[in-house]
mmCIF file of C-alpha atoms and ligand atoms in Angstrom:
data_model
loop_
_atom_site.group_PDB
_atom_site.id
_atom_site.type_symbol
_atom_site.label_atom_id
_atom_site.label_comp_id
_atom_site.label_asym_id
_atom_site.label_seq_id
_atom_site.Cartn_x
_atom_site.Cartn_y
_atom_site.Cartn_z
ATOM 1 C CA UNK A 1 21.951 -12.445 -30.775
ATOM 2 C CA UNK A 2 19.336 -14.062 -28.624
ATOM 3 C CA UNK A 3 15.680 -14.004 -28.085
ATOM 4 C CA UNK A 4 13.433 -14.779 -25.038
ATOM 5 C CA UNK A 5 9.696 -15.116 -23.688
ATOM 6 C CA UNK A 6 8.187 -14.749 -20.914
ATOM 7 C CA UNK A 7 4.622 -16.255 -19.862
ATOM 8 C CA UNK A 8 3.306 -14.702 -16.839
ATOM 9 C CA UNK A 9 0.694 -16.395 -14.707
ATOM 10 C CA UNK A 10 -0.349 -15.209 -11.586
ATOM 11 C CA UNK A 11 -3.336 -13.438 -9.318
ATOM 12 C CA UNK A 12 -7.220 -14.014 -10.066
ATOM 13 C CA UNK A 13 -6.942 -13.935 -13.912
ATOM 14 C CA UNK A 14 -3.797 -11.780 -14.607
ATOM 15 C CA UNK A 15 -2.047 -13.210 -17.780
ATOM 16 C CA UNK A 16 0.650 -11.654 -19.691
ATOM 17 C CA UNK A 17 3.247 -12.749 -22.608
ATOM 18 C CA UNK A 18 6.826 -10.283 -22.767
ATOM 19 C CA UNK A 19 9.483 -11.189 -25.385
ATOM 20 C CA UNK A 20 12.841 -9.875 -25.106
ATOM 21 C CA UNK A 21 14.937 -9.599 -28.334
ATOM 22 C CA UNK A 22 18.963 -9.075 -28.162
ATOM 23 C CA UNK A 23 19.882 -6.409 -30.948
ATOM 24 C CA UNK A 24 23.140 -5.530 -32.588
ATOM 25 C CA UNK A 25 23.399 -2.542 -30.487
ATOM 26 C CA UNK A 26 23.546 -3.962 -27.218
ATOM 27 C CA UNK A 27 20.206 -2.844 -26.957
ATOM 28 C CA UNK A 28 16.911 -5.485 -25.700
ATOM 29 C CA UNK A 29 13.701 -4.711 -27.539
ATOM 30 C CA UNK A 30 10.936 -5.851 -24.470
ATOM 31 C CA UNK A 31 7.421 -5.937 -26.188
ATOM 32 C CA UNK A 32 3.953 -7.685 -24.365
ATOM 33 C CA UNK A 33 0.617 -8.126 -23.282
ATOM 34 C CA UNK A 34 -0.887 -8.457 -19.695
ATOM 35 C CA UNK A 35 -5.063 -8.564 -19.749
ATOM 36 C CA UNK A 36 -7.034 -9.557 -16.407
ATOM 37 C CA UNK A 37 -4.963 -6.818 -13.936
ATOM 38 C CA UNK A 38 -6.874 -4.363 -11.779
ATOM 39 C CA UNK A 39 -6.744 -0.886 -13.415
ATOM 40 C CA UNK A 40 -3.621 1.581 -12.399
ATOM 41 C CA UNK A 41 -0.009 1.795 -12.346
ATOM 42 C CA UNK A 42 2.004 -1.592 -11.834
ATOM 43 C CA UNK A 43 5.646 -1.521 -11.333
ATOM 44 C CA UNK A 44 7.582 -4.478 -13.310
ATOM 45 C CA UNK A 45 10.549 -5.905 -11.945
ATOM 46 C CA UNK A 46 13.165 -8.466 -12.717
ATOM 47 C CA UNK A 47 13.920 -10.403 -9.406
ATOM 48 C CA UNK A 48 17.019 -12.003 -8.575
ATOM 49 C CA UNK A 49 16.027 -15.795 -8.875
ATOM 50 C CA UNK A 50 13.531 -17.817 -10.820
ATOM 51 C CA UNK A 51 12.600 -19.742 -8.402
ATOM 52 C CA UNK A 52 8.838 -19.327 -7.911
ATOM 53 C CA UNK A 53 8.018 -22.294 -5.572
ATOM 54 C CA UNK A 54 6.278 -19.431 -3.212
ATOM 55 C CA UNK A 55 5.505 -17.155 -5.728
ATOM 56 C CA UNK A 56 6.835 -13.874 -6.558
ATOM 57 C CA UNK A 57 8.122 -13.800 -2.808
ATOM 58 C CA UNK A 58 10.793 -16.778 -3.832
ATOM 59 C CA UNK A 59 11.988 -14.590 -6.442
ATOM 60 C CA UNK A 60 13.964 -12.729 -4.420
ATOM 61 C CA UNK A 61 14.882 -9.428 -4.586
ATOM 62 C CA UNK A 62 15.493 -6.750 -7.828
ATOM 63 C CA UNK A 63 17.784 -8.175 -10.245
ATOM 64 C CA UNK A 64 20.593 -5.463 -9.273
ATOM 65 C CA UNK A 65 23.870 -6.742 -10.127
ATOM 66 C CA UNK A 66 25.569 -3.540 -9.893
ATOM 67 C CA UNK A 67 24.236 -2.580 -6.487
ATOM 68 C CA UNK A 68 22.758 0.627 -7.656
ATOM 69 C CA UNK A 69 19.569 2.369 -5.667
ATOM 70 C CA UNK A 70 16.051 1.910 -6.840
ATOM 71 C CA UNK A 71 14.922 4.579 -9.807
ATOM 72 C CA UNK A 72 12.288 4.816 -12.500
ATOM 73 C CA UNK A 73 12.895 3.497 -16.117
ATOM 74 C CA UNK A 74 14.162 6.593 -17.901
ATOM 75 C CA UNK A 75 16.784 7.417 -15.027
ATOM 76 C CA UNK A 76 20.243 6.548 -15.734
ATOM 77 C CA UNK A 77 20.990 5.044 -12.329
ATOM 78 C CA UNK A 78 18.581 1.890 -11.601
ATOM 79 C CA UNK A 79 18.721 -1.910 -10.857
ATOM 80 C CA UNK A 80 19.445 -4.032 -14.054
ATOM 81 C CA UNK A 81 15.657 -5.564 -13.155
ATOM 82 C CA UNK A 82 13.871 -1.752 -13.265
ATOM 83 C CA UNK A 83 11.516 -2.001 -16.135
ATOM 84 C CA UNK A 84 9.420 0.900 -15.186
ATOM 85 C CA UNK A 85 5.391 1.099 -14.926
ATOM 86 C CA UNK A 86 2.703 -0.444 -16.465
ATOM 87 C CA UNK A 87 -0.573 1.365 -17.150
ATOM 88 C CA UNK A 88 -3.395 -0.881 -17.113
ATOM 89 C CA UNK A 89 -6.705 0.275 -18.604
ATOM 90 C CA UNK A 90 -10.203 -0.395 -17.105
ATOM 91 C CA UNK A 91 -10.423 -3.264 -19.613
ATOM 92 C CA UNK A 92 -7.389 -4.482 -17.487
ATOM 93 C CA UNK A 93 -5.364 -4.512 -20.515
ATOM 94 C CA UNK A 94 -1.525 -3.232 -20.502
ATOM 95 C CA UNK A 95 1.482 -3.339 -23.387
ATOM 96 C CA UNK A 96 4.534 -3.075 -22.975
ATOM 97 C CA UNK A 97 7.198 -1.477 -25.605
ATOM 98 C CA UNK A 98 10.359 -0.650 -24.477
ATOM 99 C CA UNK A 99 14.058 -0.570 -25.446
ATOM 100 C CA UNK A 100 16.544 -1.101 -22.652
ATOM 101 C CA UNK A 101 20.273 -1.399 -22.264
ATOM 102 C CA UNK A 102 20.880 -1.853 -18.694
ATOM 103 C CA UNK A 103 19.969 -5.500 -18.783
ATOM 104 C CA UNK A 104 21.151 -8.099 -21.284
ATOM 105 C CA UNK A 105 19.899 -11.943 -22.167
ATOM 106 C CA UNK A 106 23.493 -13.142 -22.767
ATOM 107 C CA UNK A 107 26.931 -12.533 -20.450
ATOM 108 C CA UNK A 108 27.434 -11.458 -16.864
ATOM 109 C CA UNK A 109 23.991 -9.508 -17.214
ATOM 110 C CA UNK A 110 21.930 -11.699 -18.242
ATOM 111 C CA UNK A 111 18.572 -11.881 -17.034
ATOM 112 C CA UNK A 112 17.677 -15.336 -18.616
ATOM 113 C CA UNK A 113 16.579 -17.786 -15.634
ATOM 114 C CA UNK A 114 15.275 -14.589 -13.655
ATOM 115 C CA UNK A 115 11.753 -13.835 -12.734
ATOM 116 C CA UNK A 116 9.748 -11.219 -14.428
ATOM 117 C CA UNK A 117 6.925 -9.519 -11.685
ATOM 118 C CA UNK A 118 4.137 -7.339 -12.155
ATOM 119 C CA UNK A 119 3.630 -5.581 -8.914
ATOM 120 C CA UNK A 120 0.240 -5.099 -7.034
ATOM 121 C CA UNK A 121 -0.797 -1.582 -5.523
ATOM 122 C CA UNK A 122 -2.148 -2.091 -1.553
ATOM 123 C CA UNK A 123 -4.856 -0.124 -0.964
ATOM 124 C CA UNK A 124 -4.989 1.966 2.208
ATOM 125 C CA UNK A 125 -7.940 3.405 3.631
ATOM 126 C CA UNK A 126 -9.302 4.451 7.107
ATOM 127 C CA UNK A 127 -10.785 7.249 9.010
ATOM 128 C CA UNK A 128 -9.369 9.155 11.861
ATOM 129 C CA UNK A 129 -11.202 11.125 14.143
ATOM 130 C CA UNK A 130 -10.127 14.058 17.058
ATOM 131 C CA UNK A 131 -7.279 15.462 15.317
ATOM 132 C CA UNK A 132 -6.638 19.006 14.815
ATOM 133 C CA UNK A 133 -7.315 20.755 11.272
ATOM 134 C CA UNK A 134 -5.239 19.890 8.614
ATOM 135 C CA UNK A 135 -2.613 17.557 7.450
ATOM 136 C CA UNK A 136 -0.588 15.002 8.885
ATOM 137 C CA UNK A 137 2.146 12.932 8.207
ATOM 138 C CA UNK A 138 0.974 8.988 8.153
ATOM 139 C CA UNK A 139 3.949 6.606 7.841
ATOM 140 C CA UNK A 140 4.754 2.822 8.356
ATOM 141 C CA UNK A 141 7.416 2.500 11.473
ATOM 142 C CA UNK A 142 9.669 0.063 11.284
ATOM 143 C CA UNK A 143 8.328 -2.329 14.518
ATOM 144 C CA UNK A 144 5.273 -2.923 16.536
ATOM 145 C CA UNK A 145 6.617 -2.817 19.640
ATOM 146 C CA UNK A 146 3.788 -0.536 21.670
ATOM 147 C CA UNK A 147 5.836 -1.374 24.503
ATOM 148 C CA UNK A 148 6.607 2.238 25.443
ATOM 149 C CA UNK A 149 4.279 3.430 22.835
ATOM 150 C CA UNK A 150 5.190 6.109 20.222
ATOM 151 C CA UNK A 151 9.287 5.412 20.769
ATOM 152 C CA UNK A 152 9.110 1.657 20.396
ATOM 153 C CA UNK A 153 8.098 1.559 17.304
ATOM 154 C CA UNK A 154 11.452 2.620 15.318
ATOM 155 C CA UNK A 155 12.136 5.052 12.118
ATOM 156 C CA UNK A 156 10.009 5.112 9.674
ATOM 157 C CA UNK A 157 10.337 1.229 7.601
ATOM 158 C CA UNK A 158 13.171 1.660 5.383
ATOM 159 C CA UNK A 159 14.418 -1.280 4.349
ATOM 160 C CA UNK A 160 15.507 -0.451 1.365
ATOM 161 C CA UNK A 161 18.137 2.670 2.915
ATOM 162 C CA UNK A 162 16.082 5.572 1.619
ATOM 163 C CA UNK A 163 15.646 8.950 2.490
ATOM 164 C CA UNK A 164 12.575 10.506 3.279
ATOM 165 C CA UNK A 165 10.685 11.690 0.972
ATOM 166 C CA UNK A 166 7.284 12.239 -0.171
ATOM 167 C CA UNK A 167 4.474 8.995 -1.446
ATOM 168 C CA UNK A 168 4.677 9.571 -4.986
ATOM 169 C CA UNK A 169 8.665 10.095 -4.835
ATOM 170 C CA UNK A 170 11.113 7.425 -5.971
ATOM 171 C CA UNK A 171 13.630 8.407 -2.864
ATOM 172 C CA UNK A 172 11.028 7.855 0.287
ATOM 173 C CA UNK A 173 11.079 5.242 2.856
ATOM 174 C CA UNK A 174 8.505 2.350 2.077
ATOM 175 C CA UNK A 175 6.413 3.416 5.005
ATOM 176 C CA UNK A 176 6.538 7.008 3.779
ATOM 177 C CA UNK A 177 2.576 7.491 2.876
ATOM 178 C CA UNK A 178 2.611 11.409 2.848
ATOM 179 C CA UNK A 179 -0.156 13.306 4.647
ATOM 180 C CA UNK A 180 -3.813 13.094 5.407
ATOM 181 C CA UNK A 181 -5.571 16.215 5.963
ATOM 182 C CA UNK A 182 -8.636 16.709 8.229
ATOM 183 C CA UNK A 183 -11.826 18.588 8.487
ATOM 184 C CA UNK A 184 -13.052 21.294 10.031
ATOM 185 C CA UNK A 185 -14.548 18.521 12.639
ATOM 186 C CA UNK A 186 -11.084 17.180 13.089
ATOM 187 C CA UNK A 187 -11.966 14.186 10.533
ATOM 188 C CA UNK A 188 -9.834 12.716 7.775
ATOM 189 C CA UNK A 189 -11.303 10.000 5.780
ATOM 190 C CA UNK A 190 -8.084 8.971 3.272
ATOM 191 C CA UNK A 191 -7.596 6.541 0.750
ATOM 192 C CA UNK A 192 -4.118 5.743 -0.673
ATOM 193 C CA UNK A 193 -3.328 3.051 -3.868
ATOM 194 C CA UNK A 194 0.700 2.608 -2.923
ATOM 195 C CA UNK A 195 2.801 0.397 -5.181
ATOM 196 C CA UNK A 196 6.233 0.217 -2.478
ATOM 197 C CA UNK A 197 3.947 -1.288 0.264
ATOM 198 C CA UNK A 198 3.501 -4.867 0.422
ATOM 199 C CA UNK A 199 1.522 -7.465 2.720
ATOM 200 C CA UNK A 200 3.855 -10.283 2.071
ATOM 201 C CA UNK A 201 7.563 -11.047 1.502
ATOM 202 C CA UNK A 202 10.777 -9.469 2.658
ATOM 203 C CA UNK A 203 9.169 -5.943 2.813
ATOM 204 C CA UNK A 204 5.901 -6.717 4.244
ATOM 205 C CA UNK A 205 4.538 -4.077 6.373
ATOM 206 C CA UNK A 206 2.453 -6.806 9.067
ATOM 207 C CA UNK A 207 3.581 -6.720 11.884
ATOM 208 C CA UNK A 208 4.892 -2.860 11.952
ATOM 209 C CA UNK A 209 3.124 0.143 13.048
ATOM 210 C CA UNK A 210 1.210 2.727 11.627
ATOM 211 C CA UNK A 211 1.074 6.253 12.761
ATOM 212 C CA UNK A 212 -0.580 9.234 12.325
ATOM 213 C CA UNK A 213 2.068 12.401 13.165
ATOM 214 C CA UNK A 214 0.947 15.355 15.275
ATOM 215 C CA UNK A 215 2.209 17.577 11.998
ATOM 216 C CA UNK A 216 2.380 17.815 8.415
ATOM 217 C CA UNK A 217 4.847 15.912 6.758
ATOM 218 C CA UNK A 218 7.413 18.154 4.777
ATOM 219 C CA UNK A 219 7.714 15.079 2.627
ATOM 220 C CA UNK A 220 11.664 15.869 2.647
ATOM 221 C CA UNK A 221 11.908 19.133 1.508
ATOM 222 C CA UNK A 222 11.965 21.153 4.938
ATOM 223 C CA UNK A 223 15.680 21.921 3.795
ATOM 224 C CA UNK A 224 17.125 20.489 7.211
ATOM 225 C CA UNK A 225 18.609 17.123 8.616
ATOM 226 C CA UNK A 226 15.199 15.763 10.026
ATOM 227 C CA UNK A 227 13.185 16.810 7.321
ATOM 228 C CA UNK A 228 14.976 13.552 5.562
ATOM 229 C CA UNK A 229 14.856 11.440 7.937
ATOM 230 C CA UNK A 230 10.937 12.170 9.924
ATOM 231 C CA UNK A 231 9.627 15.003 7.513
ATOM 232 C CA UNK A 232 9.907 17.203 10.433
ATOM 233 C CA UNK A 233 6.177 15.673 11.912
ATOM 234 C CA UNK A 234 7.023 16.432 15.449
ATOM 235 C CA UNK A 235 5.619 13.634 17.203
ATOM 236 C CA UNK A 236 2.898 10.932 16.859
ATOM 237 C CA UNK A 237 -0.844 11.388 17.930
ATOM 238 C CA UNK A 238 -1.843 7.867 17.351
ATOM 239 C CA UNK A 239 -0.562 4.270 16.638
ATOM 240 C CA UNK A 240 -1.342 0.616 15.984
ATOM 241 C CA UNK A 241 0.374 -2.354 14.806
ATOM 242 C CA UNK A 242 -0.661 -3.654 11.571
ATOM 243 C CA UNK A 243 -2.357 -7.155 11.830
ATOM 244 C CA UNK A 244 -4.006 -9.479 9.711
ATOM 245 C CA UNK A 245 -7.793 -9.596 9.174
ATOM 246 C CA UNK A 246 -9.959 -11.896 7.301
ATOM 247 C CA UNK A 247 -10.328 -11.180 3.838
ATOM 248 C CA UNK A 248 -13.468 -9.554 2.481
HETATM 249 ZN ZN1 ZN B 1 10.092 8.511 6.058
#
C-alpha cells in the first residue's frame, strides 16, 4: 500500500492539494482541493513526465502507457492519466473525489514522478459579417499556409488522430469548433469556452488557420465518409492564420 500528494501551483492564484491513496483492491482513492481557478469545466490530466522546468508544456504528453485513445473518466477505454473534469464554482473552488483503477502509485503503472495538470478553457470569440443565413462549420486547419488560400491550409488540426466530430464530443479533431449560425443580416457574433484548444505546447493552435465553412457542419453524423473527416461543410468562405496579439 502506498500513499501520495500532490501540491499544485500554477496560473494567477490557482492552488490545489490531491492525495492519492493505494487500496487493497487495486483501487486509488484521489481526493482534493483547487480554489483561485476561473469558473467552468477543467479537464485534469496526468502527463507523461514531471519535469516542469517550462511548465505544464514540459510535462509532456497524457500519461498513456497502454496507447489507448483519449475518453472521459467513466469510459472504460482512456489514457492511464484521464482523470475526468473538474467543476469549478464562481467562488473558484473545485473537489475532487474519485476512485480509479486504471492508474496505480506502485509497479509498471505507476504515476508517482508524473505531473498532475488542471487544464485551462481558451476562449473564442469574434464576429463575422456577409455570410448567408444560418450555420456554419468553424474549425482550426492544420497550417497557415494562405499560399493558395482555402487548399493550403490542410485538414482540419488533428493531432491527436481523431475523427470528426462535433465541439462538445470526446471523438472530434482539436480544431473541430462546431457551427456558428448567422442572422437574418448575415451576422454571427459567437463565443466558444473550448477545453481541447490550446495557445501553447505541442497542440497549440498559433500559427494554423481558422475558417469559417460555406455550410453547416454535420458535426460527424452525416452518415457518410466525409461527414468524418470535413462534416460535409462544402468549402470555406473565409480564412486567417491565427497570430499572436498583445494581451489585454
Ligand atoms: Zn474536423
Amino acid at each position: 500500500m502506498a500513499n501520495a500528494i500532490c501540491v499544485m501551483i500554477g496560473q494567477v492564484n490557482a492552488f490545489g492539494v490531491v492525495f492519492f491513496k493505494m487500496e487493497v483492491t487495486e483501487c486509488v482513492l484521489v481526493k482534493g482541493e483547487f480554489t483561485g481557478l476561473p469558473p467552468g469545466k477543467h479537464g485534469l490530466h496526468i502527463h507523461s513526465f514531471g519535469d516542469l522546468t517550462n511548465g505544464w508544456i514540459s510535462a509532456g504528453p497524457y500519461y498513456n502507457p497502454d496507447d489507448e485513445t483519449h475518453g472521459a473518466e467513466e469510459e472504460n477505454k482512456k489514457h492511464a492519466g484521464d482523470l475526468g473534469t473538474l467543476e469549478v464554482n464562481e467562488d473558484g473552488l473545485a473537489k475532487l473525489d474519485l476512485t480509479v483503477q486504471h492508474f496505480h502509485l506502485t509497479g509498471i503503472h505507476s504515476i508517482i514522478g508524473r505531473s498532475l495538470v488542471a487544464n485551462g478553457q481558451v476562449l473564442i470569440k469574434g464576429t463575422f459579417t456577409g455570410l448567408t443565413r444560418g450555420k456554419h462549420g468553424l474549425h482550426v486547419c492544420t497550417f497557415g499556409n494562405l499560399f493558395n488560400g482555402y487548399h493550403s491550409i490542410g485538414p482540419h488540426f488533428n493531432p491527436r488522430k481523431k475523427l470528426h466530430g462535433g465541439q462538445q464530443d470526446n471523438e472530434r479533431h482539436v480544431g473541430d469548433l462546431g457551427n456558428i449560425e448567422a442572422n437574418e443580416e448575415g451576422v454571427a457574433e459567437f463565443q466558444i469556452e473550448d477545453q481541447l484548444i490550446c495557445l501553447s505546447g505541442a497542440e497549440s493552435i498559433i500559427g494554423r488557420a481558422m475558417v469559417i465553412q460555406a455550410e453547416e457542419d454535420d458535426l460527424g453524423k452525416g452518415a457518410n465518409e466525409e461527414s468524418l473527416i470535413t462534416g460535409n461543410t462544402s468549402t470555406g468562405l473565409a480564412w486567417g492564420v491565427i497570430g499572436i496579439t498583445e494581451v489585454n
